Amino acid sequence: MSKAKKVIDEVKDAQNVELDLSDKGIVSFDEMPGLFNKMNITRLTLSHNRIQVVPPALAGMINMEILNFFNNCIEELPTSLSSMPKLRILNLGMNRLSVLPRGFGAFPVLEVLDLTYNNLHENSLPGNFFMIETLRALYLGDNDFETIPADVKQLKNLQILVLRENDLIELPKEIGELSRLRELHIQGNRLTVLPPEIGNSSSNNILDLYKCQKKVVKDFVKETSSVSHENVIYVHLLWKHFVLLGSTPGLYRDENSLPGGFSILETQCSLFKISKSSRF
Amino acid sequence: MVYKKPPFFTIRITEPPMPGITMSLGNMFCSRCGDGFEPHEEIVNSTGELWHKQCFVCAQCFRQFPGGIFYEFEGRKYCEHDFHVLFAPCCGKCGEFVIGRVIKAMNASWHPRCFTCESCDKELADLGFIRNHGRALCHQCNAREKAIGLGKYICHKCHGVIDDKPLRFRGEVYHPYHFNCTACGIELNSDAREVKSRPGYSANDLNELYCLRCHDKMGVPICGACRRPIEERVVTALGKHWHVEHFVCAKCEKPFLGHRHYEKKGLAYCETHYHQLFGNLCFVCNQVIAGDVFSALNKAWCVHHFACSVCDQKMTQKTKFYELDLKPVCKKCYDKFPQELRRRLRKAHEQTPKKVAV
C-alpha cells in the first residue's frame, strides 16, 4: 500500500480536512483510491510529485478550496476544474503546461492562480482567461509570454501580477487600469519601454523592475513623475539593474524593518528612496 | 444726530405796581378784559402790560400762576404744570418731562443723560450716534457689531475692523501692524507667534510676540495640525510634532491620547479604522486578521495560515524562508527547485545589497 493511500485512509469524517501529500512520489491519482469520496477535504497539497494527468473527477470534490500541484509533470488540465464551486487557490507552478483548457476562466471564486514556471504563452490562454473577476493574484513568472492581452484590465480585483522572466517586449497600457494592483513583477523581460499608465495606480506598492534596462526605468520614472506626483517611488539601484517600488513609505525599507521577528534567508527587499530630483 | 434748543422758555415774575410812578388810572386798562382798575386795586404789570390780578391767569387752567411763575408760548401764558403737559417733550427712556436740553433722535425726545449707546451705555449727545437695526450705537460699538456681522474682528487697540488675519495677543485681537517683534523689532504680520512665559523665564514675564522667523529660531515645536507652538506635551509621529489633542485618527478624528496608532501613506489611524480601511487581509484566507499578524513580503497572514507557498507546511516566526515572487518558500522546497532556477535566484540575490543606507 502506497504512502498516499495510507494518508487518505486516515482521513476522518471531520470537517475542513486539509490533506498534505507533498513529496510522496505519486505518479497517478490511481494511487489514491477513495480520495474523490472524501468530500470533506478543503485543501489538497500534492506538490513535489510526478503527476501527469489530473482526472476530471477531481472536480467532484465540491468543498475543495485550495489545490496545490506545484512541481509535478502536468501537461493538460481537465475542463471540469474550472467548475469547482469553492476553489480559491490553485497552484499549478512548475509543471509542463503549454496550453490551458477551453473555458478555463470560468472559476466562480478563484482568488490566487499560480502558473509559474510552465511553458505558457499568450496563445495558450483560452478566450475567457481574463474573466476571473475574483482573482487577486496571478503568477505567470518563468513562462514564454511575448505579449499580454489588453483584456488583463478585466481582472478588476487583481492586486498581484507576476510576469517575471518571460519574453515580453511591451506591456499593455491597460495594466494602468488595474486600480488595486500593488505588486507588479516585470523583471527579466525584453521590455524597451514601459507605459507610464502603470504609474497611475494609487495602490501601487511594488513594481519589480529588476533586470530592466537602465534607460527603460529612467524614461519611466521621468514619465510617471510627471503623471503622478503623489506616488513616492522607491528605486533600488543595483549595478546596472533596478527594482522600482511604488508608495507605502516605511513598509519595507530594509530587512530590519520586517516586523515580528521575521528573517529572510534570501532577500531582494532592500530598497531606498529617491525623490524626483534624484540622479539617474 | 439732532440737537434742539429748549422750546422757547421764558420765565417772568410778576411785578408789583411801582410806587412813586405817577400813573393815571383813567389811562390804564387790563390787557385781558379791557376794563379799568379800581383805586388801590393790585395791578399786575408785566413787560409794560397791565392786568387785574384775577385776570392774570394760566390760559389753560385759569388759575393764578403759583409763585408768580409763568411760561409764555405763542402769546399765551401758562402755569408751569400746564405748560409741561401741553408742550414739554417726554423722554423716550425715563418718561419724565425734558426740561432744558432736549435730544431729538430716533423719532423721540431724550434727556441728554438718557440717550445712550444701547451697547455700552455711553452718552451719545455730544459724540454722535449711528442707527444700527433700530438701535442707537456709538461709533465703536457700531463698527464692532458690523464686523461681527461680517465675521471680522475689531482691533482692540484702534477699534478699526481687521480686514486681514488678526493677531491674537494676550486674549485680544489686534491689527498685527500695531506690534513689533520682541526679538528683531520688525513690524509683525499675522504669522507672528505669541510665546507664553516658560520655565526659566521670570514669573511675571507676560506673553510676548515674535515674528515667525525669530519664533522658529527659539526652537518651540510647532503642531503639525494647528501650526501653533506646542507649550505642553509634544507627540512626535509621522515626522512631525503634534499637540496631544491634535494627533488624531485620520478617519474618526479622535485623538490617540497615547494609544497605539497605525500609519499608512503618511496618515495615522486608530486600530479600528486602520483595519476597517486597510484591513490586514490574510493572503491565504483573504479575511481581516483578528489576532496576531504575520507580515512579510508586503503581505500579511493569520498565524495559522502562514505556510510555505509550495508545500503548504506551516511556518512560525522562527522559520527561515526563501522568497519567490514575494511568496515564502521553505528551505526544503527551495532545495527541490531546479538547479537553474536556484542559480538565477541566487544570482539575483547576490546582486542585491543586503542593507542600504537610507
XYZ file of C-alpha atoms in Angstrom:
638
model
C 0.000 0.000 0.000
C 1.381 3.348 -1.009
C 2.127 6.059 1.493
C -0.523 8.198 -0.131
C -3.264 5.621 0.333
C -2.412 5.334 3.984
C -2.753 9.074 4.470
C -6.073 9.107 2.666
C -7.421 6.189 4.681
C -6.595 8.098 7.837
C -8.832 10.981 6.801
C -11.582 11.104 9.370
C -15.065 12.338 8.847
C -14.227 15.654 10.459
C -14.985 18.898 8.656
C -12.447 21.068 6.820
C -9.806 18.408 6.401
C -6.529 19.565 4.895
C -4.584 16.828 3.178
C -0.816 17.055 2.777
C 0.581 14.675 0.159
C 3.660 16.663 -0.711
C 6.694 14.715 -1.957
C 5.082 11.269 -1.747
C 6.362 10.022 -5.104
C 2.838 9.955 -6.516
C 2.686 9.381 -10.253
C -1.050 8.974 -10.727
C -4.323 9.597 -8.940
C -4.832 5.810 -9.208
C -2.534 5.529 -6.215
C -5.101 7.382 -4.141
C -8.258 5.256 -4.326
C -11.194 6.638 -2.403
C -9.842 10.182 -2.489
C -12.764 11.531 -4.504
C -15.201 10.220 -1.915
C -13.680 12.298 0.863
C -15.934 15.254 0.272
C -14.887 16.955 3.484
C -11.416 17.800 2.193
C -10.881 21.566 1.759
C -7.174 21.572 0.900
C -5.182 19.083 -1.144
C -1.451 19.615 -1.453
C 0.265 17.379 -3.980
C 3.430 19.403 -4.583
C 6.715 17.697 -5.456
C 5.196 14.590 -7.057
C 5.236 13.261 -10.604
C 1.573 13.510 -11.532
C 0.970 13.753 -15.270
C -2.810 13.587 -15.508
C -5.432 15.348 -13.419
C -8.646 13.294 -13.661
C -11.870 15.260 -14.352
C -13.494 13.553 -11.361
C -11.369 15.701 -9.048
C -13.847 18.489 -9.690
C -16.437 16.489 -7.812
C -14.750 17.372 -4.515
C -17.013 20.360 -4.144
C -15.700 21.608 -0.811
C -12.164 21.992 -2.091
C -10.778 25.477 -1.519
C -7.059 25.043 -2.083
C -5.426 22.813 -4.689
C -1.652 22.689 -4.861
C 0.078 20.838 -7.729
C 3.385 22.707 -7.552
C 6.288 20.786 -9.121
C 4.559 17.953 -10.955
C 4.543 16.861 -14.581
C 1.079 18.026 -15.607
C 0.734 18.738 -19.307
C -3.012 19.135 -19.559
C -5.869 20.017 -17.271
C -9.490 18.843 -17.329
C -12.082 21.454 -18.264
C -14.099 20.430 -15.220
C -11.544 22.033 -12.873
C -12.987 25.472 -13.618
C -16.369 24.461 -12.244
C -15.171 23.748 -8.704
C -17.535 25.949 -6.678
C -15.297 26.806 -3.712
C -11.833 26.668 -5.225
C -9.987 29.839 -4.112
C -6.332 28.998 -4.557
C -4.954 26.930 -7.440
C -1.221 26.368 -7.613
C -0.004 24.803 -10.860
C 3.511 26.197 -10.666
C 6.438 24.239 -12.039
C 4.564 21.887 -14.364
C 4.606 21.296 -18.080
C 1.543 23.182 -19.128
C 1.745 24.604 -22.599
C -1.972 25.080 -23.010
C -4.954 25.711 -20.776
C -8.319 24.062 -21.468
C -11.180 25.899 -23.124
C -13.333 27.745 -20.650
C -10.555 27.762 -18.060
C -11.622 31.246 -16.936
C -14.965 30.051 -15.568
C -13.821 29.658 -11.959
C -16.546 31.144 -9.782
C -14.458 32.210 -6.776
C -10.797 31.731 -7.696
C -8.566 34.248 -5.919
C -4.989 33.075 -6.455
C -3.767 31.371 -9.620
C -0.143 30.307 -9.771
C 1.116 29.191 -13.191
C 4.782 29.961 -12.535
C 7.419 28.007 -14.417
C 5.363 26.399 -17.190
C 5.513 26.668 -20.940
C 2.653 29.073 -21.379
C 2.418 31.904 -23.872
C -0.317 34.279 -24.983
C -1.770 31.703 -27.379
C -2.085 29.159 -24.574
C -4.750 31.206 -22.870
C -8.395 30.438 -23.590
C -10.670 33.294 -24.603
C -12.231 33.697 -21.176
C -8.985 33.579 -19.217
C -9.270 37.188 -18.014
C -12.883 36.774 -16.936
C -11.913 35.524 -13.461
C -13.038 38.711 -11.768
C -12.425 37.360 -8.272
C -8.726 36.874 -8.979
C -6.430 38.865 -6.673
C -3.082 37.283 -7.564
C -1.869 35.930 -10.879
C 1.570 34.376 -11.139
C 2.830 33.919 -14.699
C 6.554 34.152 -13.995
C 9.023 31.919 -15.870
C 6.844 31.316 -18.934
C 7.088 32.206 -22.603
C 4.772 35.196 -22.975
C 5.730 37.723 -25.604
C 2.682 39.913 -25.117
C -0.034 40.290 -22.530
C -3.540 40.824 -23.902
C -5.193 44.147 -23.115
C -8.038 42.089 -21.636
C -5.949 41.909 -18.474
C -7.800 45.039 -17.415
C -10.890 42.908 -16.777
C -9.214 41.459 -13.679
C -10.589 44.284 -11.578
C -9.582 42.820 -8.251
C -6.054 41.946 -9.210
C -3.527 43.029 -6.589
C -0.526 40.985 -7.660
C 0.617 40.357 -11.215
C 3.852 38.492 -11.816
C 5.221 38.481 -15.351
C 8.820 37.882 -14.317
C 11.213 36.136 -16.723
C 9.118 35.967 -19.866
C 9.852 37.246 -23.335
C 7.746 40.359 -23.084
C 8.631 43.150 -25.468
C 5.949 45.516 -24.295
C 3.222 45.815 -21.722
C -0.361 46.834 -22.459
C -1.131 50.275 -21.100
C -4.364 48.758 -19.755
C -2.361 47.468 -16.801
C -2.720 51.026 -15.536
C -6.459 50.390 -15.204
C -5.912 47.727 -12.565
C -6.682 50.108 -9.740
C -5.965 47.690 -6.912
C -2.664 46.437 -8.244
C 0.061 46.657 -5.602
C 2.689 44.271 -6.918
C 3.864 44.138 -10.484
C 6.873 41.973 -11.232
C 8.207 42.515 -14.738
C 11.897 41.911 -14.248
C 13.746 39.674 -16.685
C 11.907 40.584 -19.887
C 12.884 42.312 -23.077
C 10.920 45.447 -22.408
C 12.205 48.585 -24.078
C 9.547 50.933 -22.838
C 7.059 50.954 -20.001
C 3.615 52.523 -20.370
C 3.529 55.499 -17.999
C -0.028 54.479 -17.127
C 1.290 51.830 -14.768
C 2.456 54.629 -12.507
C -1.127 55.823 -12.102
C -2.392 53.152 -9.811
C -2.522 54.755 -6.395
C -2.273 51.459 -4.548
C 0.821 50.517 -6.461
C 3.212 49.232 -3.875
C 5.850 47.211 -5.504
C 6.934 47.326 -9.060
C 9.772 44.963 -9.563
C 11.867 46.038 -12.491
C 14.913 44.030 -11.620
C 16.977 43.478 -14.745
C 15.158 46.062 -16.772
C 17.466 48.196 -18.807
C 18.593 51.361 -17.174
C 17.155 53.569 -19.877
C 13.739 51.906 -19.655
C 13.496 52.706 -15.979
C 14.859 56.167 -16.465
C 12.263 57.009 -19.098
C 9.542 55.504 -16.991
C 10.407 57.457 -13.889
C 10.608 60.618 -15.919
C 7.185 59.959 -17.430
C 5.427 58.833 -14.281
C 6.780 61.560 -12.100
C 5.059 63.992 -14.387
C 1.906 61.885 -14.368
C 1.559 61.083 -10.719
C 3.158 63.333 -8.192
C 1.800 61.634 -5.117
C 3.432 58.307 -5.672
C 6.695 58.237 -3.889
C 8.830 55.991 -5.965
C 11.283 53.672 -4.358
C 14.123 52.741 -6.522
C 16.586 50.094 -5.829
C 19.795 50.666 -7.664
C 21.986 47.674 -8.029
C 24.754 47.890 -10.528
C 23.032 48.224 -13.850
C 19.731 46.881 -12.641
C 16.755 48.394 -10.943
C 13.996 47.347 -8.682
C 11.432 50.050 -8.577
C 8.795 50.251 -5.948
C 5.760 52.448 -5.512
C 4.329 54.187 -2.457
C 3.845 52.791 1.089
C 6.630 54.650 2.785
C 8.398 52.917 5.594
C 6.918 49.498 4.973
C 9.868 47.838 3.567
C 12.938 49.968 3.661
C 15.389 47.306 4.660
C 15.330 43.901 6.212
C 15.459 45.393 9.680
C 12.054 46.893 9.111
C 10.433 43.490 8.795
C 8.198 43.054 11.821
C 7.501 40.152 14.088
C 10.957 38.629 14.274
C 10.879 37.524 10.648
C 14.089 36.903 8.939
C 14.569 36.342 5.271
C 17.204 33.951 4.131
C 17.427 35.280 0.637
C 16.146 38.747 0.256
C 15.618 41.078 -2.603
C 13.928 43.576 -0.467
C 16.422 46.272 0.342
C 15.288 49.500 -1.062
C 15.945 53.111 -0.732
C 14.022 56.155 -1.507
C 14.661 58.649 -4.217
C 12.992 61.887 -4.811
C 12.122 63.005 -8.288
C 15.237 65.108 -8.454
C 17.419 62.102 -7.804
C 20.198 61.367 -10.200
C 19.942 58.610 -12.733
C -27.628 113.431 15.386
C -30.255 116.002 16.041
C -29.876 118.728 18.554
C -32.685 121.015 19.504
C -32.693 124.057 21.747
C -35.257 124.022 24.565
C -38.632 125.248 23.286
C -38.725 128.910 23.948
C -38.880 129.085 27.681
C -39.434 132.474 29.277
C -39.761 132.917 32.911
C -41.216 136.206 34.143
C -42.037 137.246 37.576
C -44.971 139.446 38.439
C -44.004 142.965 39.267
C -45.860 144.879 41.933
C -47.244 148.305 40.989
C -44.440 150.684 41.145
C -44.925 153.309 43.800
C -43.666 156.728 43.034
C -44.575 156.471 39.420
C -47.491 158.604 38.737
C -49.969 156.989 36.517
C -53.389 157.975 35.668
C -55.853 155.207 36.439
C -58.031 156.545 33.729
C -55.481 155.633 31.092
C -54.880 152.124 32.290
C -56.859 149.088 31.190
C -56.490 145.380 31.808
C -54.858 143.566 28.876
C -57.285 140.677 29.226
C -60.742 142.117 29.994
C -60.177 145.694 28.812
C -61.768 147.184 31.981
C -60.206 149.851 34.053
C -58.762 149.431 37.516
C -60.192 150.404 40.894
C -58.128 152.741 43.021
C -55.879 150.707 45.356
C -56.503 147.627 43.380
C -53.411 145.422 42.880
C -52.344 145.705 39.301
C -50.133 143.176 37.647
C -47.585 144.778 35.459
C -45.544 142.595 33.144
C -43.422 143.838 30.276
C -45.377 147.026 30.099
C -48.775 145.383 30.110
C -51.270 145.525 32.931
C -53.812 143.057 34.296
C -56.312 142.692 37.022
C -54.868 140.276 39.482
C -57.744 137.852 38.778
C -57.202 138.274 35.022
C -53.509 137.370 35.142
C -54.064 133.579 34.986
C -52.972 130.487 33.102
C -54.514 130.245 29.661
C -55.260 126.605 30.317
C -56.493 126.296 33.886
C -57.492 129.931 34.525
C -55.785 129.866 37.846
C -53.202 132.272 39.058
C -49.609 131.336 38.497
C -48.174 129.559 41.535
C -45.210 131.542 42.816
C -45.888 134.007 40.043
C -44.010 131.836 37.546
C -45.475 131.513 34.107
C -44.422 130.336 30.713
C -45.339 132.180 27.598
C -45.829 130.469 24.311
C -47.321 131.882 21.158
C -48.710 134.886 23.026
C -50.364 132.812 25.737
C -49.247 132.339 29.284
C -49.325 129.025 31.067
C -48.597 127.837 34.545
C -45.626 125.501 34.804
C -47.765 122.374 35.111
C -49.928 123.083 32.094
C -47.050 124.261 30.025
C -45.274 120.932 30.617
C -48.409 118.975 29.938
C -49.054 120.826 26.726
C -45.632 121.447 25.322
C -42.745 119.853 27.182
C -41.349 116.693 25.499
C -41.285 113.364 27.318
C -38.028 111.438 27.487
C -38.115 108.258 25.381
C -36.301 106.404 28.114
C -37.436 107.555 31.564
C -40.806 109.048 30.568
C -40.142 112.283 32.541
C -40.517 115.746 31.002
C -37.410 117.015 29.413
C -36.533 120.373 30.798
C -33.581 122.151 29.326
C -31.654 120.486 26.563
C -33.693 118.049 24.539
C -32.189 115.432 22.306
C -34.355 114.650 19.330
C -33.300 111.363 17.852
C -34.660 108.025 16.797
C -38.177 109.589 16.461
C -38.274 110.526 20.141
C -37.015 113.098 22.641
C -34.487 112.336 25.329
C -32.689 113.773 28.283
C -29.069 114.072 27.223
C -28.177 111.618 30.036
C -30.857 109.186 28.835
C -29.788 108.999 25.208
C -27.017 106.403 25.436
C -25.405 103.744 23.281
C -27.528 100.638 23.567
C -24.457 98.520 23.713
C -22.031 100.328 26.007
C -24.275 102.973 27.696
C -22.026 105.821 26.713
C -23.852 109.186 26.429
C -24.280 109.974 22.780
C -25.449 113.594 22.876
C -22.079 115.098 22.050
C -20.477 112.078 20.363
C -22.977 111.410 17.655
C -24.568 108.051 17.043
C -25.265 105.537 14.309
C -28.544 103.822 13.755
C -27.974 100.085 13.565
C -31.032 97.848 13.085
C -33.252 100.236 15.093
C -30.671 100.687 17.818
C -28.610 103.765 18.551
C -24.957 102.809 18.883
C -21.749 104.719 19.391
C -19.232 104.571 16.559
C -17.102 101.901 18.216
C -19.984 99.605 19.059
C -21.419 100.012 15.599
C -18.106 99.140 13.992
C -17.783 96.114 16.229
C -21.297 94.869 15.513
C -20.763 95.388 11.822
C -17.506 93.495 11.954
C -19.115 90.608 13.825
C -21.839 90.568 11.206
C -19.176 90.224 8.538
C -17.271 87.633 10.551
C -14.439 90.055 11.141
C -12.616 91.196 14.206
C -12.194 94.633 15.708
C -8.754 95.682 16.690
C -8.533 96.034 20.443
C -6.170 98.947 20.042
C -7.540 101.157 17.252
C -11.094 99.744 17.235
C -10.956 99.507 13.471
C -12.175 96.482 11.565
C -9.465 93.926 10.898
C -9.831 93.055 7.260
C -6.953 90.601 7.037
C -5.970 87.974 9.542
C -5.985 89.262 13.113
C -3.144 88.875 15.538
C -4.134 87.289 18.833
C -2.263 88.560 21.794
C -2.982 88.176 25.487
C -6.545 87.140 24.738
C -7.434 90.050 22.425
C -7.294 90.551 18.700
C -5.310 93.298 17.017
C -4.096 94.532 13.695
C -0.694 92.851 13.502
C 0.955 96.132 12.460
C 0.470 97.670 15.883
C 3.244 95.423 17.185
C 6.864 94.698 16.582
C 8.816 91.511 17.126
C 10.210 91.302 20.642
C 13.467 89.954 19.272
C 14.243 91.675 15.992
C 11.845 94.625 16.128
C 10.359 94.021 12.700
C 6.743 95.066 12.201
C 4.612 91.984 12.684
C 2.172 90.284 10.386
C -0.443 87.698 11.260
C 2.163 84.914 11.188
C 3.596 86.305 14.406
C 3.582 83.960 17.389
C 2.669 84.621 20.973
C 5.111 82.934 23.307
C 3.955 82.155 26.805
C 6.318 82.535 29.680
C 8.030 79.237 30.098
C 10.094 77.706 32.867
C 13.281 79.665 33.204
C 11.511 82.930 32.496
C 10.629 85.185 35.371
C 7.180 84.546 36.774
C 5.775 87.969 35.877
C 7.101 87.801 32.362
C 3.987 88.167 30.264
C 3.456 86.686 26.851
C 5.473 88.305 24.133
C 5.143 88.471 20.391
C 7.760 87.265 17.968
C 7.872 87.219 14.206
C 7.719 83.731 12.718
C 11.395 83.732 11.892
C 12.551 84.627 15.385
C 9.995 82.244 16.828
C 11.269 79.331 14.788
C 14.772 80.121 15.919
C 13.622 79.744 19.510
C 13.034 76.057 18.875
C 9.468 75.801 20.118
C 7.905 72.774 18.394
C 5.022 73.565 16.075
C 1.930 71.355 15.933
C 1.538 69.688 12.545
C -2.228 70.115 12.731
C -2.897 73.651 14.025
C 0.519 75.168 13.143
C 0.678 76.691 16.633
C 3.509 76.260 19.088
C 3.286 73.371 21.493
C 3.753 74.557 25.048
C 2.914 71.339 26.833
C 3.342 67.679 25.916
C 4.655 67.061 22.438
C 3.753 63.976 20.425
C 6.252 63.188 17.725
C 4.950 60.984 14.918
C 4.863 60.879 11.140
C 7.951 63.061 11.211
C 6.073 65.966 12.795
C 5.226 67.344 16.228
C 1.653 67.458 17.488
C -0.357 68.747 20.395
C -1.516 65.640 22.251
C -5.104 66.517 21.440
C -4.325 67.277 17.791
C -2.731 63.939 16.945
C -5.862 62.180 15.748
C -7.078 59.301 13.632
C -7.341 60.382 10.005
C -10.740 58.685 9.803
C -12.625 59.365 13.056
C -10.504 62.359 14.150
C -10.387 61.142 17.735
C -7.079 61.850 19.467
C -4.947 58.805 20.198
C -4.015 60.202 23.632
C -1.108 57.838 23.870
C -2.955 54.825 22.473
C -1.450 52.830 19.662
C -1.779 54.224 16.166
C -1.205 52.745 12.737
C 0.454 54.581 9.897
C -0.450 54.302 6.265
C 0.665 56.583 3.457
C 1.684 59.371 5.783
C -1.561 59.288 7.762
C -2.257 57.848 11.194
C -5.283 55.738 12.068
C -6.724 54.204 15.205
C -6.757 50.422 15.371
C -10.440 50.145 14.464
C -10.280 52.326 11.394
C -6.954 51.065 10.197
C -8.345 47.562 9.998
C -11.603 48.808 8.592
C -9.889 50.723 5.823
C -6.831 48.713 5.037
C -7.691 45.517 6.869
C -4.689 43.355 7.259
C -6.156 40.726 4.986
C -4.606 37.298 5.202
C -3.007 36.332 1.899
C -4.447 32.820 2.164
C -7.964 33.248 3.573
C -8.429 36.880 2.447
C -10.127 37.673 5.770
C -9.302 40.508 8.172
C -6.777 39.114 10.606
C -8.274 39.174 14.057
C -5.342 38.101 16.196
C -1.612 38.367 15.672
C -0.463 39.308 12.224
C 2.479 37.798 10.420
C 3.770 40.340 7.955
C 6.469 39.805 5.403
C 6.999 40.199 1.691
C 4.489 43.025 1.539
C 1.759 40.651 2.683
C 0.065 39.572 5.877
C -1.060 36.233 7.214
C -3.118 34.837 10.080
C -0.786 32.999 12.409
C -2.166 29.597 11.333
C -2.180 30.441 7.612
C 1.452 31.391 7.369
C 2.889 28.474 5.419
C 5.316 27.590 2.661
C 3.626 28.534 -0.608
C 4.894 25.353 -2.261
C 4.216 22.538 0.229
C 1.704 24.350 2.474
C 3.641 23.347 5.585
C 3.039 25.748 8.445
C 5.840 28.073 9.373
C 6.393 30.062 12.553
C 8.054 33.367 13.073
C 11.285 31.496 13.745
C 11.243 29.585 10.453
C 13.688 30.912 7.939
C 12.370 31.021 4.432
C 13.259 31.996 0.902
C 11.113 34.124 -1.318
C 9.949 33.563 -4.861
C 7.841 36.322 -6.382
C 7.368 37.706 -2.871
C 5.866 34.426 -1.658
C 7.524 32.439 1.117
C 9.215 29.157 0.259
C 10.618 26.837 2.932
C 14.182 25.624 2.639
C 13.101 22.057 1.860
C 11.063 23.170 -1.125
C 13.681 25.621 -2.283
C 16.216 22.814 -2.385
C 13.874 20.895 -4.699
C 13.783 23.760 -7.215
C 15.594 23.067 -10.495
C 19.218 23.987 -10.288
C 18.953 26.640 -12.984
C 16.164 28.415 -11.090
C 18.114 28.338 -7.870
C 21.107 29.688 -9.733
C 19.033 32.540 -11.113
C 17.541 33.338 -7.710
C 20.937 33.184 -6.070
C 22.378 35.492 -8.673
C 19.550 37.955 -8.229
C 20.114 37.854 -4.523
C 23.856 38.311 -4.741
C 23.343 41.412 -6.803
C 21.095 42.814 -4.136
C 22.786 44.671 -1.363
C 21.669 43.289 1.984
C 21.384 46.655 3.561
C 21.288 50.037 2.020
C 21.830 53.219 3.873
C 18.687 55.247 3.736
